[in-house]
């Protein structure tokens, strides 16, 4: 699905691996395929729930494919990422992170524990506006697993 050893480029053009953005309890990686929103739109749309995840010690990162560089490193997305102060937007600019890209017009969300073991995954189609609530449910389930 993904190669965790591939370095990704952050909003400040640093090379990072997934373990570099890990929270104290885990990490959620959302692989954004074709048809996904621009970086600043994802940051804005999910800022509230990402803040709640961070409060529980789980960081979230939106990883875009190499072909989506202009959606991640446009001026508005860079400003939004700098404002968040954490590397939420990452780019697979080598084109090696995704072992088989996210299906067209879909998101792939993966929840990892601190040992980078997969806890849960979801493939969310980006059709008819139904994807936002589906991703929110996935993220909310992660939050609830840490608050109980």
Tab-separated table of N, CA and C in Angstrom:
chain	number	residue	atom	x	y	z
A	1	UNK	N	0.810	-1.188	0.000
A	1	UNK	CA	0.000	0.000	0.000
A	1	UNK	C	0.858	1.258	0.000
A	2	UNK	N	1.704	1.456	1.027
A	2	UNK	CA	2.633	2.589	1.046
A	2	UNK	C	3.991	2.107	1.526
A	3	UNK	N	5.021	2.814	1.140
A	3	UNK	CA	6.384	2.499	1.557
A	3	UNK	C	6.795	3.517	2.613
A	4	UNK	N	6.825	3.096	3.856
A	4	UNK	CA	7.080	4.014	4.971
A	4	UNK	C	8.523	4.502	5.022
A	5	UNK	N	9.403	3.916	4.231
A	5	UNK	CA	10.804	4.321	4.249
A	5	UNK	C	11.143	5.385	3.213
A	6	UNK	N	10.183	5.754	2.395
A	6	UNK	CA	10.400	6.789	1.381
A	6	UNK	C	10.295	8.156	2.041
A	7	UNK	N	11.213	9.041	1.713
A	7	UNK	CA	11.111	10.373	2.299
A	7	UNK	C	10.123	11.212	1.494
A	8	UNK	N	9.449	12.053	2.242
A	8	UNK	CA	8.414	12.935	1.714
A	8	UNK	C	8.862	14.373	1.906
A	9	UNK	N	8.316	15.255	1.125
A	9	UNK	CA	8.681	16.668	1.226
A	9	UNK	C	7.579	17.411	1.972
A	10	UNK	N	7.982	18.191	2.974
A	10	UNK	CA	7.021	18.964	3.757
A	10	UNK	C	6.862	20.366	3.179
A	11	UNK	N	5.974	21.136	3.788
A	11	UNK	CA	5.677	22.492	3.310
A	11	UNK	C	6.903	23.401	3.342
A	12	UNK	N	7.862	23.090	4.208
A	12	UNK	CA	9.086	23.901	4.266
A	12	UNK	C	10.235	23.226	3.499
A	13	UNK	N	9.866	22.286	2.628
A	13	UNK	CA	10.774	21.593	1.723
A	13	UNK	C	11.796	20.699	2.426
A	14	UNK	N	11.518	20.349	3.682
A	14	UNK	CA	12.361	19.385	4.390
A	14	UNK	C	11.960	17.982	3.969
A	15	UNK	N	12.934	17.096	3.987
A	15	UNK	CA	12.681	15.679	3.727
A	15	UNK	C	12.331	15.005	5.044
A	16	UNK	N	11.208	14.317	5.075
A	16	UNK	CA	10.732	13.648	6.278
A	16	UNK	C	10.296	12.228	5.959
A	17	UNK	N	10.354	11.387	6.966
A	17	UNK	CA	9.742	10.058	6.904
A	17	UNK	C	8.501	10.099	7.793
A	18	UNK	N	7.648	9.118	7.652
A	18	UNK	CA	6.422	9.122	8.459
A	18	UNK	C	6.711	9.140	9.955
A	19	UNK	N	7.737	8.428	10.388
A	19	UNK	CA	8.024	8.406	11.832
A	19	UNK	C	8.415	9.798	12.350
A	20	UNK	N	8.854	10.703	11.456
A	20	UNK	CA	9.205	12.059	11.860
A	20	UNK	C	7.981	12.894	12.219
A	21	UNK	N	6.821	12.507	11.736
A	21	UNK	CA	5.601	13.284	11.997
A	21	UNK	C	4.659	12.546	12.938
A	22	UNK	N	5.143	11.471	13.523
A	22	UNK	CA	4.359	10.645	14.434
A	22	UNK	C	3.990	11.421	15.695
A	23	UNK	N	2.760	11.246	16.148
A	23	UNK	CA	2.335	11.795	17.436
A	23	UNK	C	2.730	10.854	18.556
A	24	UNK	N	2.486	11.234	19.781
A	24	UNK	CA	2.911	10.391	20.900
A	24	UNK	C	2.133	9.071	20.975
A	25	UNK	N	0.947	9.017	20.333
A	25	UNK	CA	0.174	7.774	20.307
A	25	UNK	C	-0.015	7.192	18.916
A	26	UNK	N	0.341	7.919	17.884
A	26	UNK	CA	0.165	7.344	16.559
A	26	UNK	C	0.099	8.385	15.465
A	27	UNK	N	-0.319	7.922	14.305
A	27	UNK	CA	-0.345	8.757	13.120
A	27	UNK	C	-1.453	8.291	12.193
A	28	UNK	N	-2.112	9.236	11.566
A	28	UNK	CA	-3.055	8.936	10.495
A	28	UNK	C	-2.493	9.546	9.229
A	29	UNK	N	-2.397	8.725	8.196
A	29	UNK	CA	-1.942	9.182	6.898
A	29	UNK	C	-3.135	9.098	5.957
A	30	UNK	N	-3.424	10.215	5.310
A	30	UNK	CA	-4.489	10.237	4.312
A	30	UNK	C	-3.820	10.433	2.958
A	31	UNK	N	-3.838	9.389	2.143
A	31	UNK	CA	-3.296	9.462	0.795
A	31	UNK	C	-4.339	10.087	-0.111
A	32	UNK	N	-3.989	11.195	-0.710
A	32	UNK	CA	-4.940	11.939	-1.530
A	32	UNK	C	-4.678	11.613	-2.998
A	33	UNK	N	-5.657	11.000	-3.641
A	33	UNK	CA	-5.541	10.644	-5.052
A	33	UNK	C	-6.057	11.747	-5.946
A	34	UNK	N	-6.093	11.454	-7.238
A	34	UNK	CA	-6.631	12.419	-8.192
A	34	UNK	C	-8.060	12.764	-7.795
A	35	UNK	N	-8.401	13.996	-7.933
A	35	UNK	CA	-9.740	14.435	-7.583
A	35	UNK	C	-9.844	14.926	-6.154
A	36	UNK	N	-8.766	14.782	-5.370
A	36	UNK	CA	-8.772	15.293	-4.003
A	36	UNK	C	-8.636	16.799	-3.995
A	37	UNK	N	-9.009	17.403	-2.909
A	37	UNK	CA	-8.940	18.858	-2.795
A	37	UNK	C	-7.501	19.323	-2.647
A	38	UNK	N	-7.312	20.602	-2.895
A	38	UNK	CA	-6.000	21.232	-2.725
A	38	UNK	C	-5.608	21.163	-1.248
A	39	UNK	N	-4.319	21.305	-1.000
A	39	UNK	CA	-3.815	21.190	0.361
A	39	UNK	C	-4.491	22.119	1.349
A	40	UNK	N	-4.616	23.404	0.997
A	40	UNK	CA	-5.213	24.344	1.948
A	40	UNK	C	-6.673	24.003	2.226
A	41	UNK	N	-7.365	23.429	1.249
A	41	UNK	CA	-8.755	23.049	1.465
A	41	UNK	C	-8.849	21.896	2.463
A	42	UNK	N	-7.953	20.934	2.360
A	42	UNK	CA	-7.953	19.816	3.303
A	42	UNK	C	-7.591	20.300	4.707
A	43	UNK	N	-6.596	21.182	4.797
A	43	UNK	CA	-6.215	21.717	6.107
A	43	UNK	C	-7.377	22.452	6.755
A	44	UNK	N	-8.069	23.261	5.983
A	44	UNK	CA	-9.183	24.044	6.517
A	44	UNK	C	-10.351	23.137	6.884
A	45	UNK	N	-10.723	22.262	5.980
A	45	UNK	CA	-11.897	21.400	6.172
A	45	UNK	C	-11.755	20.507	7.403
A	46	UNK	N	-10.538	20.030	7.658
A	46	UNK	CA	-10.340	19.067	8.736
A	46	UNK	C	-9.537	19.624	9.912
A	47	UNK	N	-9.384	20.937	9.996
A	47	UNK	CA	-8.579	21.520	11.076
A	47	UNK	C	-9.162	21.209	12.447
A	48	UNK	N	-10.466	21.249	12.582
A	48	UNK	CA	-11.079	20.996	13.884
A	48	UNK	C	-10.824	19.577	14.374
A	49	UNK	N	-11.034	18.621	13.524
A	49	UNK	CA	-10.857	17.233	13.951
A	49	UNK	C	-9.375	16.876	14.061
A	50	UNK	N	-8.528	17.484	13.241
A	50	UNK	CA	-7.080	17.261	13.379
A	50	UNK	C	-6.575	17.839	14.703
A	51	UNK	N	-7.134	18.970	15.132
A	51	UNK	CA	-6.779	19.521	16.446
A	51	UNK	C	-7.165	18.546	17.555
A	52	UNK	N	-8.336	17.952	17.434
A	52	UNK	CA	-8.788	16.979	18.446
A	52	UNK	C	-7.897	15.744	18.437
A	53	UNK	N	-7.499	15.295	17.245
A	53	UNK	CA	-6.574	14.160	17.152
A	53	UNK	C	-5.255	14.489	17.842
A	54	UNK	N	-4.723	15.680	17.567
A	54	UNK	CA	-3.456	16.081	18.188
A	54	UNK	C	-3.578	16.146	19.702
A	55	UNK	N	-4.738	16.576	20.199
A	55	UNK	CA	-4.965	16.592	21.649
A	55	UNK	C	-4.868	15.185	22.244
A	56	UNK	N	-5.218	14.183	21.441
A	56	UNK	CA	-5.136	12.787	21.886
A	56	UNK	C	-3.780	12.162	21.575
A	57	UNK	N	-2.881	12.932	20.957
A	57	UNK	CA	-1.542	12.436	20.668
A	57	UNK	C	-1.407	11.715	19.340
A	58	UNK	N	-2.365	11.936	18.448
A	58	UNK	CA	-2.320	11.309	17.126
A	58	UNK	C	-2.209	12.425	16.087
A	59	UNK	N	-1.126	12.427	15.336
A	59	UNK	CA	-0.966	13.421	14.280
A	59	UNK	C	-1.621	12.918	13.003
A	60	UNK	N	-1.979	13.840	12.134
A	60	UNK	CA	-2.557	13.497	10.838
A	60	UNK	C	-1.742	14.170	9.749
A	61	UNK	N	-1.543	13.454	8.653
A	61	UNK	CA	-0.808	14.002	7.515
A	61	UNK	C	-1.550	13.648	6.233
A	62	UNK	N	-1.683	14.634	5.366
A	62	UNK	CA	-2.273	14.440	4.054
A	62	UNK	C	-1.122	14.322	3.059
A	63	UNK	N	-1.009	13.162	2.428
A	63	UNK	CA	0.098	12.901	1.517
A	63	UNK	C	-0.436	12.893	0.086
A	64	UNK	N	0.184	13.723	-0.730
A	64	UNK	CA	-0.212	13.858	-2.129
A	64	UNK	C	0.818	13.196	-3.025
A	65	UNK	N	0.337	12.712	-4.154
A	65	UNK	CA	1.218	12.101	-5.146
A	65	UNK	C	2.049	13.165	-5.851
A	66	UNK	N	3.116	12.710	-6.445
A	66	UNK	CA	4.059	13.560	-7.166
A	66	UNK	C	3.359	14.499	-8.152
A	67	UNK	N	2.364	13.996	-8.849
A	67	UNK	CA	1.659	14.781	-9.863
A	67	UNK	C	0.856	15.935	-9.279
A	68	UNK	N	0.669	15.939	-7.976
A	68	UNK	CA	-0.164	16.947	-7.323
A	68	UNK	C	0.633	18.068	-6.667
A	69	UNK	N	1.888	18.229	-7.041
A	69	UNK	CA	2.748	19.233	-6.399
A	69	UNK	C	2.110	20.615	-6.407
A	70	UNK	N	1.473	20.985	-7.479
A	70	UNK	CA	0.882	22.331	-7.541
A	70	UNK	C	-0.309	22.474	-6.597
A	71	UNK	N	-0.897	21.352	-6.146
A	71	UNK	CA	-2.008	21.404	-5.194
A	71	UNK	C	-1.525	21.464	-3.751
A	72	UNK	N	-0.249	21.149	-3.547
A	72	UNK	CA	0.312	21.098	-2.202
A	72	UNK	C	1.223	22.283	-1.930
A	73	UNK	N	1.925	22.720	-2.957
A	73	UNK	CA	2.900	23.788	-2.779
A	73	UNK	C	2.473	25.098	-3.426
A	74	UNK	N	1.173	25.286	-3.595
A	74	UNK	CA	0.696	26.600	-4.027
A	74	UNK	C	0.795	27.542	-2.828
A	75	UNK	N	0.775	28.816	-3.064
A	75	UNK	CA	1.010	29.816	-2.002
A	75	UNK	C	0.027	29.682	-0.850
A	76	UNK	N	-1.237	29.464	-1.135
A	76	UNK	CA	-2.246	29.385	-0.070
A	76	UNK	C	-2.036	28.148	0.786
A	77	UNK	N	-1.716	27.018	0.156
A	77	UNK	CA	-1.477	25.786	0.914
A	77	UNK	C	-0.229	25.903	1.779
A	78	UNK	N	0.822	26.498	1.240
A	78	UNK	CA	2.039	26.696	2.033
A	78	UNK	C	1.776	27.589	3.232
A	79	UNK	N	1.011	28.661	3.029
A	79	UNK	CA	0.672	29.549	4.134
A	79	UNK	C	-0.126	28.794	5.191
A	80	UNK	N	-1.105	28.018	4.751
A	80	UNK	CA	-1.920	27.244	5.692
A	80	UNK	C	-1.103	26.245	6.478
A	81	UNK	N	-0.178	25.574	5.805
A	81	UNK	CA	0.668	24.597	6.487
A	81	UNK	C	1.594	25.277	7.492
A	82	UNK	N	2.135	26.422	7.124
A	82	UNK	CA	3.008	27.155	8.062
A	82	UNK	C	2.215	27.637	9.275
A	83	UNK	N	0.978	28.040	9.041
A	83	UNK	CA	0.113	28.505	10.122
A	83	UNK	C	-0.162	27.379	11.112
A	84	UNK	N	-0.317	26.139	10.605
A	84	UNK	CA	-0.602	24.991	11.470
A	84	UNK	C	0.625	24.583	12.295
A	85	UNK	N	1.805	24.982	11.864
A	85	UNK	CA	3.064	24.732	12.579
A	85	UNK	C	3.491	23.269	12.635
A	86	UNK	N	2.780	22.399	11.987
A	86	UNK	CA	3.175	20.997	11.925
A	86	UNK	C	3.060	20.531	10.478
A	87	UNK	N	3.833	19.541	10.103
A	87	UNK	CA	3.818	19.098	8.700
A	87	UNK	C	2.607	18.230	8.373
A	88	UNK	N	1.480	18.868	8.135
A	88	UNK	CA	0.268	18.136	7.775
A	88	UNK	C	0.189	17.847	6.288
A	89	UNK	N	0.854	18.638	5.463
A	89	UNK	CA	0.847	18.431	4.016
A	89	UNK	C	2.191	17.888	3.582
A	90	UNK	N	2.168	16.726	2.958
A	90	UNK	CA	3.401	16.102	2.507
A	90	UNK	C	3.252	15.694	1.044
A	91	UNK	N	4.356	15.736	0.331
A	91	UNK	CA	4.363	15.407	-1.087
A	91	UNK	C	5.318	14.253	-1.351
A	92	UNK	N	4.826	13.283	-2.091
A	92	UNK	CA	5.641	12.158	-2.550
A	92	UNK	C	6.285	12.571	-3.864
A	93	UNK	N	7.271	13.450	-3.784
A	93	UNK	CA	7.828	13.996	-5.027
A	93	UNK	C	8.767	13.032	-5.748
A	94	UNK	N	9.152	11.938	-5.109
A	94	UNK	CA	9.941	10.920	-5.799
A	94	UNK	C	9.035	9.914	-6.509
A	95	UNK	N	7.752	9.917	-6.153
A	95	UNK	CA	6.814	8.997	-6.778
A	95	UNK	C	6.972	7.561	-6.322
A	96	UNK	N	7.506	7.346	-5.116
A	96	UNK	CA	7.781	5.990	-4.627
A	96	UNK	C	6.978	5.613	-3.384
A	97	UNK	N	6.331	6.568	-2.757
A	97	UNK	CA	5.643	6.316	-1.490
A	97	UNK	C	4.458	5.377	-1.672
A	98	UNK	N	3.663	5.617	-2.696
A	98	UNK	CA	2.476	4.806	-2.927
A	98	UNK	C	2.832	3.592	-3.768
A	99	UNK	N	2.641	2.413	-3.206
A	99	UNK	CA	2.822	1.168	-3.969
A	99	UNK	C	1.498	0.901	-4.670
A	100	UNK	N	1.326	1.502	-5.789
A	100	UNK	CA	0.014	1.499	-6.407
A	100	UNK	C	-0.693	2.718	-5.865
A	101	UNK	N	-0.994	3.663	-6.700
A	101	UNK	CA	-1.559	4.922	-6.244
A	101	UNK	C	-2.934	4.741	-5.625
A	102	UNK	N	-3.350	5.721	-4.818
A	102	UNK	CA	-4.736	5.669	-4.340
A	102	UNK	C	-5.645	5.593	-5.558
A	103	UNK	N	-6.686	4.827	-5.441
A	103	UNK	CA	-7.605	4.695	-6.564
A	103	UNK	C	-8.041	6.079	-7.022
A	104	UNK	N	-8.238	6.207	-8.334
A	104	UNK	CA	-8.687	7.494	-8.861
A	104	UNK	C	-9.933	7.974	-8.140
A	105	UNK	N	-9.952	9.253	-7.856
A	105	UNK	CA	-11.074	9.883	-7.186
A	105	UNK	C	-11.403	9.219	-5.845
A	106	UNK	N	-10.359	9.012	-5.037
A	106	UNK	CA	-10.568	8.444	-3.705
A	106	UNK	C	-9.462	8.897	-2.757
A	107	UNK	N	-9.729	8.705	-1.487
A	107	UNK	CA	-8.744	8.913	-0.423
A	107	UNK	C	-8.471	7.556	0.207
A	108	UNK	N	-7.262	7.363	0.677
A	108	UNK	CA	-6.923	6.161	1.427
A	108	UNK	C	-6.399	6.617	2.779
A	109	UNK	N	-7.093	6.264	3.845
A	109	UNK	CA	-6.692	6.662	5.189
A	109	UNK	C	-6.158	5.444	5.939
A	110	UNK	N	-5.016	5.629	6.609
A	110	UNK	CA	-4.390	4.553	7.376
A	110	UNK	C	-4.035	5.095	8.756
A	111	UNK	N	-4.421	4.350	9.776
A	111	UNK	CA	-4.102	4.703	11.161
A	111	UNK	C	-2.986	3.772	11.626
A	112	UNK	N	-1.868	4.362	12.066
A	112	UNK	CA	-0.709	3.614	12.550
A	112	UNK	C	-0.519	3.841	14.045
A	113	UNK	N	-0.017	2.812	14.728
A	113	UNK	CA	0.399	3.011	16.108
A	113	UNK	C	1.848	3.494	16.123
A	114	UNK	N	2.426	3.659	17.300
A	114	UNK	CA	3.795	4.184	17.420
A	114	UNK	C	4.837	3.267	16.771
A	115	UNK	N	4.528	1.992	16.664
A	115	UNK	CA	5.460	1.045	16.047
A	115	UNK	C	5.278	0.967	14.532
A	116	UNK	N	4.454	1.853	13.986
A	116	UNK	CA	4.129	1.898	12.554
A	116	UNK	C	3.414	0.629	12.088
A	117	UNK	N	2.663	0.027	12.995
A	117	UNK	CA	1.804	-1.099	12.638
A	117	UNK	C	0.430	-0.528	12.282
A	118	UNK	N	-0.170	-1.073	11.245
A	118	UNK	CA	-1.477	-0.602	10.806
A	118	UNK	C	-2.552	-1.036	11.797
A	119	UNK	N	-3.323	-0.064	12.259
A	119	UNK	CA	-4.444	-0.347	13.154
A	119	UNK	C	-5.737	-0.453	12.356
A	120	UNK	N	-5.947	0.477	11.425
A	120	UNK	CA	-7.179	0.490	10.639
A	120	UNK	C	-6.921	1.222	9.328
A	121	UNK	N	-7.709	0.902	8.332
A	121	UNK	CA	-7.617	1.575	7.036
A	121	UNK	C	-9.015	1.847	6.497
A	122	UNK	N	-9.086	2.796	5.581
A	122	UNK	CA	-10.344	3.089	4.891
A	122	UNK	C	-10.020	3.621	3.506
A	123	UNK	N	-10.789	3.186	2.516
A	123	UNK	CA	-10.731	3.751	1.174
A	123	UNK	C	-12.041	4.491	0.995
A	124	UNK	N	-11.939	5.789	0.721
A	124	UNK	CA	-13.117	6.657	0.694
A	124	UNK	C	-13.263	7.265	-0.696
A	125	UNK	N	-14.326	6.894	-1.421
A	125	UNK	CA	-14.538	7.479	-2.747
A	125	UNK	C	-14.918	8.954	-2.647
A	126	UNK	N	-14.455	9.730	-3.613
A	126	UNK	CA	-14.689	11.179	-3.603
A	126	UNK	C	-15.882	11.574	-4.473
A	127	UNK	N	-16.983	10.920	-4.345
A	127	UNK	CA	-18.122	11.253	-5.204
A	127	UNK	C	-19.255	11.907	-4.415
A	128	UNK	N	-19.910	12.801	-5.072
A	128	UNK	CA	-21.162	13.410	-4.602
A	128	UNK	C	-21.118	13.973	-3.187
A	129	UNK	N	-19.979	14.457	-2.765
A	129	UNK	CA	-19.917	15.120	-1.464
A	129	UNK	C	-20.041	14.208	-0.267
A	130	UNK	N	-20.098	12.895	-0.477
A	130	UNK	CA	-20.273	11.984	0.659
A	130	UNK	C	-18.966	11.627	1.338
A	131	UNK	N	-17.840	12.061	0.776
A	131	UNK	CA	-16.553	11.647	1.318
A	131	UNK	C	-16.192	12.350	2.622
A	132	UNK	N	-16.579	13.609	2.772
A	132	UNK	CA	-16.235	14.367	3.968
A	132	UNK	C	-16.756	13.673	5.226
A	133	UNK	N	-18.056	13.336	5.293
A	133	UNK	CA	-18.537	12.654	6.506
A	133	UNK	C	-17.878	11.290	6.729
A	134	UNK	N	-17.560	10.589	5.659
A	134	UNK	CA	-16.926	9.279	5.816
A	134	UNK	C	-15.529	9.402	6.422
A	135	UNK	N	-14.763	10.370	5.956
A	135	UNK	CA	-13.435	10.582	6.534
A	135	UNK	C	-13.555	11.076	7.970
A	136	UNK	N	-14.526	11.933	8.237
A	136	UNK	CA	-14.735	12.409	9.612
A	136	UNK	C	-15.081	11.255	10.554
A	137	UNK	N	-15.886	10.318	10.092
A	137	UNK	CA	-16.236	9.155	10.915
A	137	UNK	C	-14.986	8.347	11.221
A	138	UNK	N	-14.156	8.119	10.212
A	138	UNK	CA	-12.905	7.390	10.422
A	138	UNK	C	-12.039	8.099	11.459
A	139	UNK	N	-11.872	9.406	11.307
A	139	UNK	CA	-11.040	10.170	12.242
A	139	UNK	C	-11.654	10.200	13.638
A	140	UNK	N	-12.976	10.318	13.718
A	140	UNK	CA	-13.658	10.336	15.019
A	140	UNK	C	-13.522	9.004	15.733
A	141	UNK	N	-13.529	7.907	14.980
A	141	UNK	CA	-13.330	6.587	15.598
A	141	UNK	C	-11.945	6.475	16.223
A	142	UNK	N	-10.969	7.069	15.570
A	142	UNK	CA	-9.613	7.078	16.133
A	142	UNK	C	-9.611	7.866	17.443
A	143	UNK	N	-10.236	9.027	17.431
A	143	UNK	CA	-10.300	9.841	18.647
A	143	UNK	C	-10.973	9.065	19.780
A	144	UNK	N	-12.097	8.433	19.477
A	144	UNK	CA	-12.828	7.720	20.525
A	144	UNK	C	-12.036	6.524	21.053
A	145	UNK	N	-11.187	5.939	20.229
A	145	UNK	CA	-10.395	4.805	20.715
A	145	UNK	C	-9.361	5.229	21.751
A	146	UNK	N	-8.979	6.504	21.765
A	146	UNK	CA	-8.016	7.006	22.727
A	146	UNK	C	-8.668	7.669	23.934
A	147	UNK	N	-9.927	8.047	23.810
A	147	UNK	CA	-10.578	8.732	24.928
A	147	UNK	C	-11.285	7.766	25.871
A	148	UNK	N	-11.345	6.485	25.502
A	148	UNK	CA	-12.007	5.512	26.383
A	148	UNK	C	-11.015	4.760	27.216
